[in-house]
Amino acid sequence: MQVTETLSQGLKREFQVLLAANELEERLTSELSTLKDKAQIKGFRPGKVPVAHLRKLYGRSVMADVLQNAVNEANQKIVTENNLKLALEPKIEFPGEQSIVERALDAKDDVSFNVALEVLPTFELVDLSDVSLTKQVAKPSDAEVDEAITRMASSNRAFAPREEGAAAETGDRVTIDFVGRIDGTEFEGGTGEGIDLELGSGSFIPGFEEQLVGAKVGDKRVVKSTFPEAYGAAHLAGKDAEFDVTVTAIQAPGETKIDDELAKTFGMESLEKLKEAVSTAIGSDFEAQSRRKLKKDLLDALDTKYAFELPPSLVHQEFAAVWAQVEQDLKSREKSFEDEGTTEEKATAEYRKIAERRVRLGLVLAQVGETADIKVSDDEVNQALIARVRQYPGQEQQVWDFYRKNAQALAELRAPIFEEKVVDHVLAQVTLTEEPVSKEVLFADEDDAEAGAEGQSETKSATDASASTGTDEGLPAVAKAD
């Protein structure tokens, strides 16, 4: 096998690999000799089949394996001898002339093929001692804890049937059957029977609950409402709907008691312990948001520190994934780029910059992790897998088996763990100060589209694009508030 470099331009490399006819013959003969001891052919005793006969029967199929093995060997040889780190799998190109391939399959002529690849850029990690970041931190106030517990008490309170002929009031629980239509046609998720709805809870789409105040058991009402523009099921967003509603029961709420007995219904020994648990839970949400904002600030800082050539294929792959998601979103919402106040050309440029940023930061974080010898243990992956399995009650074994048999799926669990470890390592190199803020300030940028985009994993070579399926299984579409 003779390997010759034919191109070295930026991050692109090309090599020509030559396999002489005599080498092909040797490889083919070796493979057939191995096959001879295993082949079971009628008329021949095991191990006694002539190689010439095997060649006549299986020569070309075995030669195809020989060529594939040669490709794998050539790739390994190129990477090892040139100390290359590949961005993507090499592209292999054999001669276009069929006659050349045919003669190679018969080991009657030399054959050559081209190996084109892209390598990862080399760059030095920069000093981050001049980077200063501020971490916004918020602590749950007593009012926020009390508000959460009040909601818990309200959801846990008892309801009792109202007297016959009584009209429903705000705060009552009504049981309803309904059929929803858009432009006169029933839609998926728009039908429900025996659905309990607490009036004034905001559980259903805007305007729905208010139109049931004053209804009595047995009443039939036509409720008109509009799905929000930002509704989760894109095919319903912004649509006007009409519901035929029948009220089958009305219950009045009992007294809301916030005491030790309430705490016990939630598995706590006292109200004080319940408040502590709620405060801890809210604090965890605050810390997660604080971490998201700090991470974005860190990535912004890193992005200003590095400028190097990016593998075109990685950028193209990342952009393709992002763009597919953008187009799917526009299609599902029946919107155009003009509706979003831009043009396809401007949007393309914008999302290409996002793709380039993700690839660049992914390469930086990967090199930081490699340099620092950051590892993700099997136990950490198992813990992540267990957490994922618990998200699918009733399907635990299937989900477990899927991940255990799918190396790529396991890698997707490992990647965010690795990334968070790398982020912690980098944060230890910068000057970090904490700034106490209110909940409102901490969550002020939560709906920022760019923040949401940049908050995704930077170490992934491509962004996962997933289409919304509309509603949660078992819930009517109207019951989704957003």
CSV table of C-alpha atoms in Angstrom, one decimal:
chain,number,residue,atom,x,y,z
A,1,MET,CA,0.0,0.0,0.0
A,2,GLN,CA,1.5,3.3,-1.1
A,3,VAL,CA,0.0,6.5,0.4
A,4,THR,CA,0.8,9.9,-1.1
A,5,GLU,CA,-0.4,13.3,0.1
A,6,THR,CA,-1.8,15.3,-2.8
A,7,LEU,CA,-3.4,18.3,-1.1
A,8,SER,CA,-2.7,20.2,2.1
A,9,GLN,CA,-4.7,23.4,2.1
A,10,GLY,CA,-5.9,25.0,5.3
A,11,LEU,CA,-7.8,22.2,7.2
A,12,LYS,CA,-8.3,20.1,4.0
A,13,ARG,CA,-6.1,17.2,3.2
A,14,GLU,CA,-6.2,14.7,0.4
A,15,PHE,CA,-4.2,11.5,-0.1
A,16,GLN,CA,-3.9,9.0,-3.0
A,17,VAL,CA,-3.7,5.4,-2.0
A,18,LEU,CA,-2.3,2.8,-4.4
A,19,LEU,CA,-2.9,-0.9,-4.1
A,20,ALA,CA,-0.7,-2.9,-6.6
A,21,ALA,CA,-2.3,-5.9,-8.4
A,22,ASN,CA,0.1,-8.3,-6.7
A,23,GLU,CA,-0.9,-6.9,-3.2
A,24,LEU,CA,-4.5,-7.4,-4.1
A,25,GLU,CA,-3.8,-10.9,-5.2
A,26,GLU,CA,-2.0,-11.7,-1.9
A,27,ARG,CA,-4.8,-10.2,0.2
A,28,LEU,CA,-7.4,-12.1,-1.8
A,29,THR,CA,-5.6,-15.4,-1.6
A,30,SER,CA,-5.1,-14.9,2.2
A,31,GLU,CA,-8.8,-14.3,2.7
A,32,LEU,CA,-9.8,-17.3,0.5
A,33,SER,CA,-7.4,-19.5,2.4
A,34,THR,CA,-9.1,-18.5,5.6
A,35,LEU,CA,-12.5,-19.1,4.0
A,36,LYS,CA,-11.4,-22.6,2.8
A,37,ASP,CA,-11.3,-23.9,6.4
A,38,LYS,CA,-14.8,-22.7,7.1
A,39,ALA,CA,-16.6,-23.2,3.8
A,40,GLN,CA,-19.1,-26.1,3.5
A,41,ILE,CA,-19.7,-26.8,-0.1
A,42,LYS,CA,-21.5,-29.8,-1.4
A,43,GLY,CA,-19.1,-32.4,-2.9
A,44,PHE,CA,-16.1,-31.3,-0.8
A,45,ARG,CA,-15.0,-32.3,2.6
A,46,PRO,CA,-14.5,-29.5,5.2
A,47,GLY,CA,-11.2,-27.8,4.5
A,48,LYS,CA,-10.6,-29.5,1.2
A,49,VAL,CA,-12.3,-27.0,-1.1
A,50,PRO,CA,-9.7,-25.9,-3.7
A,51,VAL,CA,-8.9,-22.2,-3.4
A,52,ALA,CA,-9.4,-21.8,-7.2
A,53,HIS,CA,-13.0,-23.1,-6.8
A,54,LEU,CA,-13.7,-20.7,-3.9
A,55,ARG,CA,-12.3,-17.9,-6.0
A,56,LYS,CA,-14.7,-18.8,-8.8
A,57,LEU,CA,-17.7,-18.8,-6.4
A,58,TYR,CA,-16.8,-16.0,-4.0
A,59,GLY,CA,-13.8,-14.1,-5.4
A,60,ARG,CA,-15.5,-10.8,-6.2
A,61,SER,CA,-17.5,-10.6,-2.9
A,62,VAL,CA,-14.3,-11.4,-0.9
A,63,MET,CA,-12.4,-8.8,-2.9
A,64,ALA,CA,-15.0,-6.3,-2.0
A,65,ASP,CA,-14.2,-7.0,1.7
A,66,VAL,CA,-10.5,-6.8,0.8
A,67,LEU,CA,-11.0,-3.3,-0.6
A,68,GLN,CA,-13.0,-2.2,2.4
A,69,ASN,CA,-10.3,-3.5,4.8
A,70,ALA,CA,-7.7,-1.7,2.7
A,71,VAL,CA,-9.7,1.6,3.0
A,72,ASN,CA,-9.9,1.2,6.7
A,73,GLU,CA,-6.1,0.4,7.0
A,74,ALA,CA,-5.3,3.4,4.7
A,75,ASN,CA,-7.4,5.7,6.9
A,76,GLN,CA,-5.7,4.5,10.0
A,77,LYS,CA,-2.3,4.8,8.4
A,78,ILE,CA,-3.0,8.4,7.3
A,79,VAL,CA,-4.3,9.5,10.7
A,80,THR,CA,-1.5,7.8,12.7
A,81,GLU,CA,1.5,8.7,10.5
A,82,ASN,CA,0.4,12.3,10.1
A,83,ASN,CA,-0.8,12.8,13.6
A,84,LEU,CA,-4.1,14.1,12.5
A,85,LYS,CA,-7.3,14.8,14.4
A,86,LEU,CA,-10.3,14.4,12.1
A,87,ALA,CA,-13.3,16.7,12.0
A,88,LEU,CA,-15.5,14.1,10.2
A,89,GLU,CA,-15.1,10.7,8.7
A,90,PRO,CA,-12.9,10.7,5.5
A,91,LYS,CA,-14.5,10.7,2.1
A,92,ILE,CA,-13.4,7.9,-0.2
A,93,GLU,CA,-13.5,8.1,-3.9
A,94,PHE,CA,-12.7,5.2,-6.2
A,95,PRO,CA,-12.0,5.5,-10.0
A,96,GLY,CA,-15.2,6.4,-12.0
A,97,GLU,CA,-14.3,4.0,-14.8
A,98,GLN,CA,-16.1,0.7,-14.3
A,99,SER,CA,-13.5,-1.2,-16.3
A,100,ILE,CA,-10.8,-0.2,-13.7
A,101,VAL,CA,-12.9,-1.4,-10.8
A,102,GLU,CA,-13.8,-4.6,-12.6
A,103,ARG,CA,-10.1,-5.4,-13.2
A,104,ALA,CA,-9.3,-4.6,-9.5
A,105,LEU,CA,-12.1,-6.9,-8.3
A,106,ASP,CA,-10.3,-9.7,-10.3
A,107,ALA,CA,-6.9,-8.6,-9.0
A,108,LYS,CA,-5.7,-8.1,-12.5
A,109,ASP,CA,-4.7,-4.5,-12.2
A,110,ASP,CA,-3.5,-1.8,-9.7
A,111,VAL,CA,-6.2,0.3,-8.1
A,112,SER,CA,-6.0,3.7,-6.5
A,113,PHE,CA,-8.5,5.7,-4.5
A,114,ASN,CA,-8.5,9.2,-3.0
A,115,VAL,CA,-9.0,10.0,0.6
A,116,ALA,CA,-10.3,13.5,1.3
A,117,LEU,CA,-10.6,14.7,4.9
A,118,GLU,CA,-10.8,17.7,7.1
A,119,VAL,CA,-8.8,18.1,10.2
A,120,LEU,CA,-9.5,19.9,13.4
A,121,PRO,CA,-7.7,23.3,13.8
A,122,THR,CA,-4.8,23.6,16.2
A,123,PHE,CA,-4.8,26.6,18.5
A,124,GLU,CA,-3.4,27.6,21.9
A,125,LEU,CA,-5.6,28.0,24.9
A,126,VAL,CA,-5.6,31.6,26.0
A,127,ASP,CA,-5.1,33.0,29.5
A,128,LEU,CA,-8.4,33.9,31.1
A,129,SER,CA,-7.1,35.7,34.2
A,130,ASP,CA,-8.3,39.0,32.7
A,131,VAL,CA,-11.9,37.8,32.3
A,132,SER,CA,-14.4,39.0,35.0
A,133,LEU,CA,-17.9,37.6,35.2
A,134,THR,CA,-20.8,38.4,37.5
A,135,LYS,CA,-23.1,35.7,38.7
A,136,GLN,CA,-26.6,36.9,39.5
A,137,VAL,CA,-27.9,35.1,42.6
A,138,ALA,CA,-31.4,35.3,44.1
A,139,LYS,CA,-32.8,33.7,47.2
A,140,PRO,CA,-36.4,32.8,47.7
A,141,SER,CA,-38.3,35.4,49.8
A,142,ASP,CA,-40.7,34.5,52.5
A,143,ALA,CA,-43.5,35.9,50.3
A,144,GLU,CA,-42.5,33.6,47.4
A,145,VAL,CA,-42.4,30.5,49.7
A,146,ASP,CA,-45.8,31.5,51.2
A,147,GLU,CA,-47.2,32.0,47.7
A,148,ALA,CA,-46.0,28.5,46.6
A,149,ILE,CA,-47.5,26.9,49.7
A,150,THR,CA,-50.8,28.7,49.2
A,151,ARG,CA,-50.9,27.3,45.7
A,152,MET,CA,-50.1,23.8,47.1
A,153,ALA,CA,-52.9,24.2,49.7
A,154,SER,CA,-55.3,25.4,47.1
A,155,SER,CA,-54.6,22.4,44.8
A,156,ASN,CA,-55.0,20.1,47.8
A,157,ARG,CA,-58.2,21.5,49.2
A,158,ALA,CA,-61.4,19.6,49.2
A,159,PHE,CA,-64.4,20.4,47.0
A,160,ALA,CA,-68.1,19.7,47.8
A,161,PRO,CA,-71.1,19.7,45.4
A,162,ARG,CA,-73.0,23.0,45.3
A,163,GLU,CA,-76.7,22.9,46.1
A,164,GLU,CA,-79.0,22.0,43.2
A,165,GLY,CA,-79.6,25.0,40.8
A,166,ALA,CA,-76.6,26.9,42.1
A,167,ALA,CA,-74.6,28.9,39.5
A,168,ALA,CA,-70.8,28.4,39.1
A,169,GLU,CA,-68.6,31.0,40.6
A,170,THR,CA,-64.9,31.9,40.2
A,171,GLY,CA,-63.0,29.4,42.3
A,172,ASP,CA,-65.5,26.6,41.8
A,173,ARG,CA,-64.6,23.3,40.1
A,174,VAL,CA,-66.8,22.5,37.2
A,175,THR,CA,-66.9,19.2,35.4
A,176,ILE,CA,-67.5,19.6,31.7
A,177,ASP,CA,-67.8,17.8,28.4
A,178,PHE,CA,-66.8,19.8,25.3
A,179,VAL,CA,-66.2,19.6,21.6
A,180,GLY,CA,-64.0,22.2,19.9
A,181,ARG,CA,-64.0,23.3,16.3
A,182,ILE,CA,-61.9,25.6,14.2
A,183,ASP,CA,-63.7,26.9,11.1
A,184,GLY,CA,-66.4,24.4,11.8
A,185,THR,CA,-64.1,21.4,11.9
A,186,GLU,CA,-63.2,19.4,15.0
A,187,PHE,CA,-59.5,19.4,15.8
A,188,GLU,CA,-57.2,17.0,17.5
A,189,GLY,CA,-57.1,17.6,21.3
A,190,GLY,CA,-60.3,19.7,21.2
A,191,THR,CA,-62.6,17.2,22.7
A,192,GLY,CA,-63.0,16.2,26.3
A,193,GLU,CA,-65.4,14.3,28.6
A,194,GLY,CA,-65.6,14.5,32.4
A,195,ILE,CA,-62.9,17.2,32.5
A,196,ASP,CA,-62.5,19.0,35.9
A,197,LEU,CA,-61.7,22.7,35.6
A,198,GLU,CA,-61.2,25.2,38.4
A,199,LEU,CA,-62.6,28.5,37.2
A,200,GLY,CA,-60.1,31.3,37.5
A,201,SER,CA,-57.1,29.0,37.6
A,202,GLY,CA,-55.9,29.9,34.1
A,203,SER,CA,-55.6,26.3,33.2
A,204,PHE,CA,-57.5,26.6,29.9
A,205,ILE,CA,-56.8,29.0,27.0
A,206,PRO,CA,-57.6,32.7,27.7
A,207,GLY,CA,-61.3,33.6,27.8
A,208,PHE,CA,-62.5,30.0,28.2
A,209,GLU,CA,-63.1,29.8,31.9
A,210,GLU,CA,-64.7,33.3,32.3
A,211,GLN,CA,-67.5,32.2,30.0
A,212,LEU,CA,-68.5,29.4,32.3
A,213,VAL,CA,-69.0,31.6,35.3
A,214,GLY,CA,-72.8,31.6,36.1
A,215,ALA,CA,-73.5,28.3,34.4
A,216,LYS,CA,-75.6,25.7,36.1
A,217,VAL,CA,-75.5,21.9,36.0
A,218,GLY,CA,-76.9,20.7,32.7
A,219,ASP,CA,-76.3,24.1,31.0
A,220,LYS,CA,-74.9,24.0,27.4
A,221,ARG,CA,-72.8,26.9,26.4
A,222,VAL,CA,-71.0,27.9,23.3
A,223,VAL,CA,-67.6,29.2,24.4
A,224,LYS,CA,-65.6,31.3,21.9
A,225,SER,CA,-61.8,31.7,22.5
A,226,THR,CA,-58.5,32.3,20.6
A,227,PHE,CA,-55.4,30.2,21.1
A,228,PRO,CA,-52.4,32.3,22.0
A,229,GLU,CA,-49.9,33.2,19.2
A,230,ALA,CA,-47.1,31.5,21.2
A,231,TYR,CA,-49.2,28.4,21.9
A,232,GLY,CA,-47.3,25.1,22.2
A,233,ALA,CA,-49.2,23.3,19.5
A,234,ALA,CA,-48.1,25.2,16.4
A,235,HIS,CA,-51.1,24.1,14.3
A,236,LEU,CA,-53.5,25.8,16.8
A,237,ALA,CA,-51.5,28.9,17.6
A,238,GLY,CA,-53.4,32.1,17.0
A,239,LYS,CA,-56.5,30.3,15.7
A,240,ASP,CA,-60.1,31.2,16.7
A,241,ALA,CA,-62.0,28.3,18.2
A,242,GLU,CA,-65.5,27.6,19.3
A,243,PHE,CA,-66.5,25.0,21.9
A,244,ASP,CA,-69.8,23.3,22.6
A,245,VAL,CA,-69.6,22.9,26.4
A,246,THR,CA,-71.9,21.0,28.7
A,247,VAL,CA,-71.6,21.5,32.5
A,248,THR,CA,-72.2,18.2,34.3
A,249,ALA,CA,-71.2,19.1,37.9
A,250,ILE,CA,-70.3,22.1,40.0
A,251,GLN,CA,-68.3,21.9,43.3
A,252,ALA,CA,-67.5,24.7,45.7
A,253,PRO,CA,-64.0,24.8,47.3
A,254,GLY,CA,-63.6,24.0,50.9
A,255,GLU,CA,-61.6,26.1,53.4
A,256,THR,CA,-57.9,26.4,52.6
A,257,LYS,CA,-55.9,25.5,55.7
A,258,ILE,CA,-52.1,26.0,55.9
A,259,ASP,CA,-50.9,24.1,58.9
A,260,ASP,CA,-49.0,21.0,60.0
A,261,GLU,CA,-51.8,18.7,58.7
A,262,LEU,CA,-51.3,20.2,55.2
A,263,ALA,CA,-47.6,19.5,55.5
A,264,LYS,CA,-48.2,15.9,56.4
A,265,THR,CA,-50.2,15.4,53.1
A,266,PHE,CA,-47.0,16.2,51.3
A,267,GLY,CA,-44.9,13.9,53.4
A,268,MET,CA,-43.5,16.5,55.8
A,269,GLU,CA,-43.7,16.4,59.6
A,270,SER,CA,-44.5,20.0,60.1
A,271,LEU,CA,-45.4,23.2,58.3
A,272,GLU,CA,-41.9,24.5,59.1
A,273,LYS,CA,-40.3,21.5,57.3
A,274,LEU,CA,-42.6,22.0,54.3
A,275,LYS,CA,-41.5,25.7,54.1
A,276,GLU,CA,-37.9,24.6,54.2
A,277,ALA,CA,-38.4,22.0,51.4
A,278,VAL,CA,-40.3,24.5,49.3
A,279,SER,CA,-37.6,27.1,49.8
A,280,THR,CA,-34.9,24.6,48.8
A,281,ALA,CA,-36.9,23.7,45.6
A,282,ILE,CA,-37.3,27.3,44.6
A,283,GLY,CA,-33.7,27.9,45.4
A,284,SER,CA,-32.7,25.1,43.1
A,285,ASP,CA,-34.7,26.7,40.2
A,286,PHE,CA,-33.1,30.0,40.9
A,287,GLU,CA,-29.6,28.4,40.9
A,288,ALA,CA,-30.3,26.7,37.6
A,289,GLN,CA,-31.3,30.0,36.0
A,290,SER,CA,-28.3,31.7,37.5
A,291,ARG,CA,-26.1,28.9,36.1
A,292,ARG,CA,-27.6,29.3,32.6
A,293,LYS,CA,-27.0,33.0,32.5
A,294,LEU,CA,-23.5,32.7,33.9
A,295,LYS,CA,-22.7,30.0,31.3
A,296,LYS,CA,-23.9,32.2,28.5
A,297,ASP,CA,-21.8,35.1,29.7
A,298,LEU,CA,-18.8,32.7,29.9
A,299,LEU,CA,-19.3,31.5,26.4
A,300,ASP,CA,-19.7,35.1,25.1
A,301,ALA,CA,-16.3,35.9,26.8
A,302,LEU,CA,-14.7,32.8,25.2
A,303,ASP,CA,-16.0,33.7,21.8
A,304,THR,CA,-14.2,37.0,21.9
A,305,LYS,CA,-10.9,35.3,22.8
A,306,TYR,CA,-10.6,32.9,19.9
A,307,ALA,CA,-10.5,33.2,16.2
A,308,PHE,CA,-9.3,30.3,14.1
A,309,GLU,CA,-10.3,28.5,10.9
A,310,LEU,CA,-13.2,26.2,11.2
A,311,PRO,CA,-13.8,22.9,9.4
A,312,PRO,CA,-16.2,23.8,6.6
A,313,SER,CA,-18.0,20.5,6.9
A,314,LEU,CA,-18.7,20.9,10.6
A,315,VAL,CA,-20.1,24.4,10.1
A,316,HIS,CA,-22.2,23.1,7.2
A,317,GLN,CA,-23.5,20.3,9.3
A,318,GLU,CA,-24.3,22.5,12.2
A,319,PHE,CA,-26.0,25.1,10.0
A,320,ALA,CA,-28.0,22.5,8.2
A,321,ALA,CA,-29.4,21.3,11.5
A,322,VAL,CA,-30.2,24.8,12.8
A,323,TRP,CA,-31.7,25.8,9.5
A,324,ALA,CA,-33.9,22.7,9.3
A,325,GLN,CA,-35.3,23.6,12.7
A,326,VAL,CA,-36.0,27.2,11.6
A,327,GLU,CA,-37.8,26.1,8.5
A,328,GLN,CA,-39.9,23.6,10.4
A,329,ASP,CA,-40.8,26.2,12.9
A,330,LEU,CA,-41.9,28.7,10.2
A,331,LYS,CA,-43.9,26.0,8.4
A,332,SER,CA,-45.7,24.8,11.5
A,333,ARG,CA,-46.6,28.3,12.4
A,334,GLU,CA,-47.5,29.1,8.8
A,335,LYS,CA,-45.2,32.1,8.9
A,336,SER,CA,-42.6,33.6,6.5
A,337,PHE,CA,-39.4,35.4,7.0
A,338,GLU,CA,-41.2,38.6,6.1
A,339,ASP,CA,-43.7,37.9,8.9
A,340,GLU,CA,-40.7,37.7,11.3
A,341,GLY,CA,-39.4,41.1,10.1
A,342,THR,CA,-36.5,39.7,8.1
A,343,THR,CA,-35.5,38.1,4.8
A,344,GLU,CA,-34.3,34.6,4.1
A,345,GLU,CA,-30.9,36.1,3.1
A,346,LYS,CA,-30.5,37.9,6.4
A,347,ALA,CA,-31.7,35.0,8.4
A,348,THR,CA,-29.3,32.7,6.6
A,349,ALA,CA,-26.4,35.0,7.5
A,350,GLU,CA,-27.5,35.2,11.1
A,351,TYR,CA,-27.9,31.5,11.7
A,352,ARG,CA,-24.7,30.8,9.9
A,353,LYS,CA,-22.9,33.0,12.5
A,354,ILE,CA,-24.7,31.0,15.2
A,355,ALA,CA,-23.5,27.8,13.6
A,356,GLU,CA,-19.9,29.1,13.4
A,357,ARG,CA,-20.0,30.2,17.0
A,358,ARG,CA,-21.2,26.8,18.2
A,359,VAL,CA,-18.6,24.9,16.3
A,360,ARG,CA,-15.8,27.3,17.5
A,361,LEU,CA,-16.9,27.1,21.1
A,362,GLY,CA,-17.4,23.4,20.9
A,363,LEU,CA,-13.8,23.0,19.7
A,364,VAL,CA,-12.5,25.3,22.4
A,365,LEU,CA,-14.4,23.4,25.2
A,366,ALA,CA,-13.3,20.1,23.8
A,367,GLN,CA,-9.6,21.1,23.8
A,368,VAL,CA,-9.9,22.5,27.3
A,369,GLY,CA,-11.4,19.2,28.5
A,370,GLU,CA,-8.7,17.2,26.7
A,371,THR,CA,-5.9,19.4,28.0
A,372,ALA,CA,-7.2,19.2,31.6
A,373,ASP,CA,-7.8,15.5,31.2
A,374,ILE,CA,-11.5,15.9,32.2
A,375,LYS,CA,-13.2,12.5,32.3
A,376,VAL,CA,-16.8,11.4,32.6
A,377,SER,CA,-17.1,8.2,34.6
A,378,ASP,CA,-19.3,5.3,33.7
A,379,ASP,CA,-21.1,5.9,37.0
A,380,GLU,CA,-22.0,9.4,36.0
A,381,VAL,CA,-23.4,8.2,32.7
A,382,ASN,CA,-25.4,5.5,34.5
A,383,GLN,CA,-26.9,8.2,36.8
A,384,ALA,CA,-27.8,10.3,33.8
A,385,LEU,CA,-29.3,7.2,32.2
A,386,ILE,CA,-31.3,6.3,35.3
A,387,ALA,CA,-32.7,9.9,35.3
A,388,ARG,CA,-33.7,9.6,31.7
A,389,VAL,CA,-35.3,6.2,32.2
A,390,ARG,CA,-37.4,7.7,35.0
A,391,GLN,CA,-38.9,10.1,32.6
A,392,TYR,CA,-40.7,7.3,30.8
A,393,PRO,CA,-42.8,5.5,33.5
A,394,GLY,CA,-44.0,2.1,32.2
A,395,GLN,CA,-41.3,2.0,29.5
A,396,GLU,CA,-38.2,1.8,31.7
A,397,GLN,CA,-36.8,-1.4,30.3
A,398,GLN,CA,-37.3,-0.4,26.7
A,399,VAL,CA,-35.5,2.9,27.3
A,400,TRP,CA,-32.7,1.3,29.3
A,401,ASP,CA,-32.1,-1.3,26.5
A,402,PHE,CA,-32.2,1.4,23.8
A,403,TYR,CA,-29.4,3.4,25.4
A,404,ARG,CA,-27.4,0.4,26.4
A,405,LYS,CA,-27.4,-0.9,22.8
A,406,ASN,CA,-26.9,2.5,21.2
A,407,ALA,CA,-23.4,4.0,21.6
A,408,GLN,CA,-24.5,7.3,20.0
A,409,ALA,CA,-27.4,7.7,22.4
A,410,LEU,CA,-25.1,7.1,25.3
A,411,ALA,CA,-22.7,9.7,23.9
A,412,GLU,CA,-25.5,12.2,23.9
A,413,LEU,CA,-25.9,11.6,27.7
A,414,ARG,CA,-22.2,11.9,28.2
A,415,ALA,CA,-21.7,15.1,26.3
A,416,PRO,CA,-23.6,17.5,28.6
A,417,ILE,CA,-21.9,16.0,31.7
A,418,PHE,CA,-18.5,16.6,30.1
A,419,GLU,CA,-19.5,20.1,29.1
A,420,GLU,CA,-20.6,21.1,32.6
A,421,LYS,CA,-17.3,19.8,34.0
A,422,VAL,CA,-15.4,21.8,31.4
A,423,VAL,CA,-17.4,24.9,32.2
A,424,ASP,CA,-16.6,24.5,35.9
A,425,HIS,CA,-12.9,24.1,35.0
A,426,VAL,CA,-13.0,27.3,33.0
A,427,LEU,CA,-14.9,29.3,35.6
A,428,ALA,CA,-12.2,28.5,38.1
A,429,GLN,CA,-9.8,30.5,35.8
A,430,VAL,CA,-11.8,33.7,35.7
A,431,THR,CA,-12.6,36.4,38.3
A,432,LEU,CA,-16.1,35.7,39.5
A,433,THR,CA,-18.2,37.9,41.6
A,434,GLU,CA,-21.8,37.4,42.9
A,435,GLU,CA,-24.5,40.0,42.6
A,436,PRO,CA,-27.7,39.6,44.6
A,437,VAL,CA,-30.7,40.3,42.4
A,438,SER,CA,-34.5,39.8,42.6
A,439,LYS,CA,-36.3,36.9,41.0
A,440,GLU,CA,-37.6,39.3,38.3
A,441,VAL,CA,-34.1,40.4,37.3
A,442,LEU,CA,-32.8,36.9,37.4
A,443,PHE,CA,-35.5,35.6,35.0
A,444,ALA,CA,-35.7,38.8,32.9
A,445,ASP,CA,-34.0,37.2,29.8
A,446,GLU,CA,-35.6,33.8,30.1
A,447,ASP,CA,-37.6,34.3,26.9
A,448,ASP,CA,-34.7,35.8,24.9
A,449,ALA,CA,-34.6,33.7,21.8
A,450,GLU,CA,-30.8,34.2,21.4
A,451,ALA,CA,-30.2,33.2,25.0
A,452,GLY,CA,-32.2,30.1,24.4
A,453,ALA,CA,-30.3,29.2,21.3
A,454,GLU,CA,-26.9,29.7,22.9
A,455,GLY,CA,-27.9,27.8,26.0
A,456,GLN,CA,-27.8,24.6,24.0
A,457,SER,CA,-24.8,22.3,24.2
A,458,GLU,CA,-21.8,23.9,22.6
A,459,THR,CA,-19.8,20.7,22.4
A,460,LYS,CA,-22.2,19.0,20.0
A,461,SER,CA,-21.2,19.1,16.3
A,462,ALA,CA,-24.9,19.5,15.4
A,463,THR,CA,-28.0,20.8,17.1
A,464,ASP,CA,-30.8,18.3,17.6
A,465,ALA,CA,-33.8,19.5,15.7
A,466,SER,CA,-37.1,18.2,17.0
A,467,ALA,CA,-40.6,19.0,15.9
A,468,SER,CA,-43.4,19.7,18.4
A,469,THR,CA,-46.1,17.1,18.4
A,470,GLY,CA,-48.6,19.5,19.8
A,471,THR,CA,-50.2,18.4,23.0
A,472,ASP,CA,-49.2,16.2,25.9
A,473,GLU,CA,-50.6,12.7,25.7
A,474,GLY,CA,-53.9,12.4,27.6
A,475,LEU,CA,-54.5,16.2,27.8
A,476,PRO,CA,-56.9,18.2,25.6
A,477,ALA,CA,-55.3,20.9,23.6
A,478,VAL,CA,-57.6,23.5,25.2
A,479,ALA,CA,-56.1,22.6,28.6
A,480,LYS,CA,-52.7,23.9,27.6
A,481,ALA,CA,-52.3,27.5,28.8
A,482,ASP,CA,-49.3,28.2,26.6
